[in-house]
mmCIF file of C-alpha atoms and ligand atoms in Angstrom:
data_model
loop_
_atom_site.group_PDB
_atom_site.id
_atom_site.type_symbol
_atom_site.label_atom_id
_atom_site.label_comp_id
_atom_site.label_asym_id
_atom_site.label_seq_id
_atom_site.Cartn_x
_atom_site.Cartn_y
_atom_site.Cartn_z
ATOM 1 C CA UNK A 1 -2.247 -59.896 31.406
ATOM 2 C CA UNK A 2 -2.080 -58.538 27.874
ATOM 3 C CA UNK A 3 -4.363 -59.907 25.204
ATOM 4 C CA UNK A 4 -3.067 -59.779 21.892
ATOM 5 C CA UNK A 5 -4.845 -60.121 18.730
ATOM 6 C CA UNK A 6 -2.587 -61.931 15.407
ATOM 7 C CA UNK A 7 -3.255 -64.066 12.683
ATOM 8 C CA UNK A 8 -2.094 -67.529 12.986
ATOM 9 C CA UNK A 9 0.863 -68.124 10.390
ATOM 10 C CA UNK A 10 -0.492 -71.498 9.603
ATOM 11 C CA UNK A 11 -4.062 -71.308 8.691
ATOM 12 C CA UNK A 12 -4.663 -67.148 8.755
ATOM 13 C CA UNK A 13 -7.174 -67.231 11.474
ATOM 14 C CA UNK A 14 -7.094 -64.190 13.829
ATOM 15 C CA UNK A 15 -6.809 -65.668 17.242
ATOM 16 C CA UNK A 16 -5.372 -64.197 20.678
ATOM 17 C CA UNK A 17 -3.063 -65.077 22.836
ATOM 18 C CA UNK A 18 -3.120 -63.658 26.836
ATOM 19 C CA UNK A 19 0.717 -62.397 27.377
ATOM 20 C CA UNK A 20 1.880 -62.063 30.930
ATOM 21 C CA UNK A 21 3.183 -58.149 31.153
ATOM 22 C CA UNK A 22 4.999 -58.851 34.133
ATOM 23 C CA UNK A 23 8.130 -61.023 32.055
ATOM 24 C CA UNK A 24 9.827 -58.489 30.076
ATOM 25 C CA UNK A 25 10.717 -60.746 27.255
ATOM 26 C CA UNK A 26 9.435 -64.067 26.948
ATOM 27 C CA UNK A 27 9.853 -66.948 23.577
ATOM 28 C CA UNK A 28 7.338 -69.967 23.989
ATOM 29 C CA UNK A 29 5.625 -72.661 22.243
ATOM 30 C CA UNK A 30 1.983 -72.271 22.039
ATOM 31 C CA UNK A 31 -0.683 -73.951 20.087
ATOM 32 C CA UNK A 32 -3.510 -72.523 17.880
ATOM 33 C CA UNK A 33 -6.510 -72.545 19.041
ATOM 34 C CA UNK A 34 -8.147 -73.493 15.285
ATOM 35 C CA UNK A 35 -5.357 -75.379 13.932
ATOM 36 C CA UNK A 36 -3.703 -76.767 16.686
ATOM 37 C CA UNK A 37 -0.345 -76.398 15.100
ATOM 38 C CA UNK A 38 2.731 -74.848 17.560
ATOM 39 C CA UNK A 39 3.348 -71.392 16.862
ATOM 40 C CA UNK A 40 6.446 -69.720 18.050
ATOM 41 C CA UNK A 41 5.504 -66.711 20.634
ATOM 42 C CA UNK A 42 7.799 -63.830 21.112
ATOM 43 C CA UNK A 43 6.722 -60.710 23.000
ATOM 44 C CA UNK A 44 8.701 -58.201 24.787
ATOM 45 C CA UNK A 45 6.960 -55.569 27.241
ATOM 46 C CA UNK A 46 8.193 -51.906 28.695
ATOM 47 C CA UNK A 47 6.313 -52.051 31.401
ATOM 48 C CA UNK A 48 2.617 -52.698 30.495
ATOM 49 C CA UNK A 49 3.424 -51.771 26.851
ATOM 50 C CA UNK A 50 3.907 -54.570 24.449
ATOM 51 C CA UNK A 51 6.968 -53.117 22.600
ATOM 52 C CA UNK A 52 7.721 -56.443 20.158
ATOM 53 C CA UNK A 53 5.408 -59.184 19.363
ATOM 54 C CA UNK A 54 6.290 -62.114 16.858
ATOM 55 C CA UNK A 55 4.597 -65.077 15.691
ATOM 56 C CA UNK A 56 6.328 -67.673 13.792
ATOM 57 C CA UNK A 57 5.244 -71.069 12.560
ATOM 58 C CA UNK A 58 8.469 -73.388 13.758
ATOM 59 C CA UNK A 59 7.229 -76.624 11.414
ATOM 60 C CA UNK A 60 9.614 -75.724 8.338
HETATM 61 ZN ZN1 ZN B 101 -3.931 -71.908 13.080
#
């Protein structure tokens, strides 16, 4: 697992977020962990390197 460090797009906390390496690209729906509010996950791994990581808030 991959932790990875990003400020929530909501509320501008820094939280992380434990990615699994072993799924080379990967979307999902996860909540903050201050807010509560779903944030859109995208990350995208060459092998144990995280390569692309997005966070997007998906309440506009
Ligand atoms: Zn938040």
């Amino acid at each position: 697992m991959y932790e990875q460090f990003f400020q929530c797009p909501y509320c501008w906390e820094e939280i992380s977020m434990l990615l699994d390496t072993s799924v080379t690209q990967q979307t999902y729906i996860e909540d903050c962990e201050v807010c509560c509010r779903p944030i859109e996950v995208t990350s995208r791994f060459s092998g144990d390197e995280l390569v692309a990581f997005d966070a997007i808030d998906i309440e506009q």
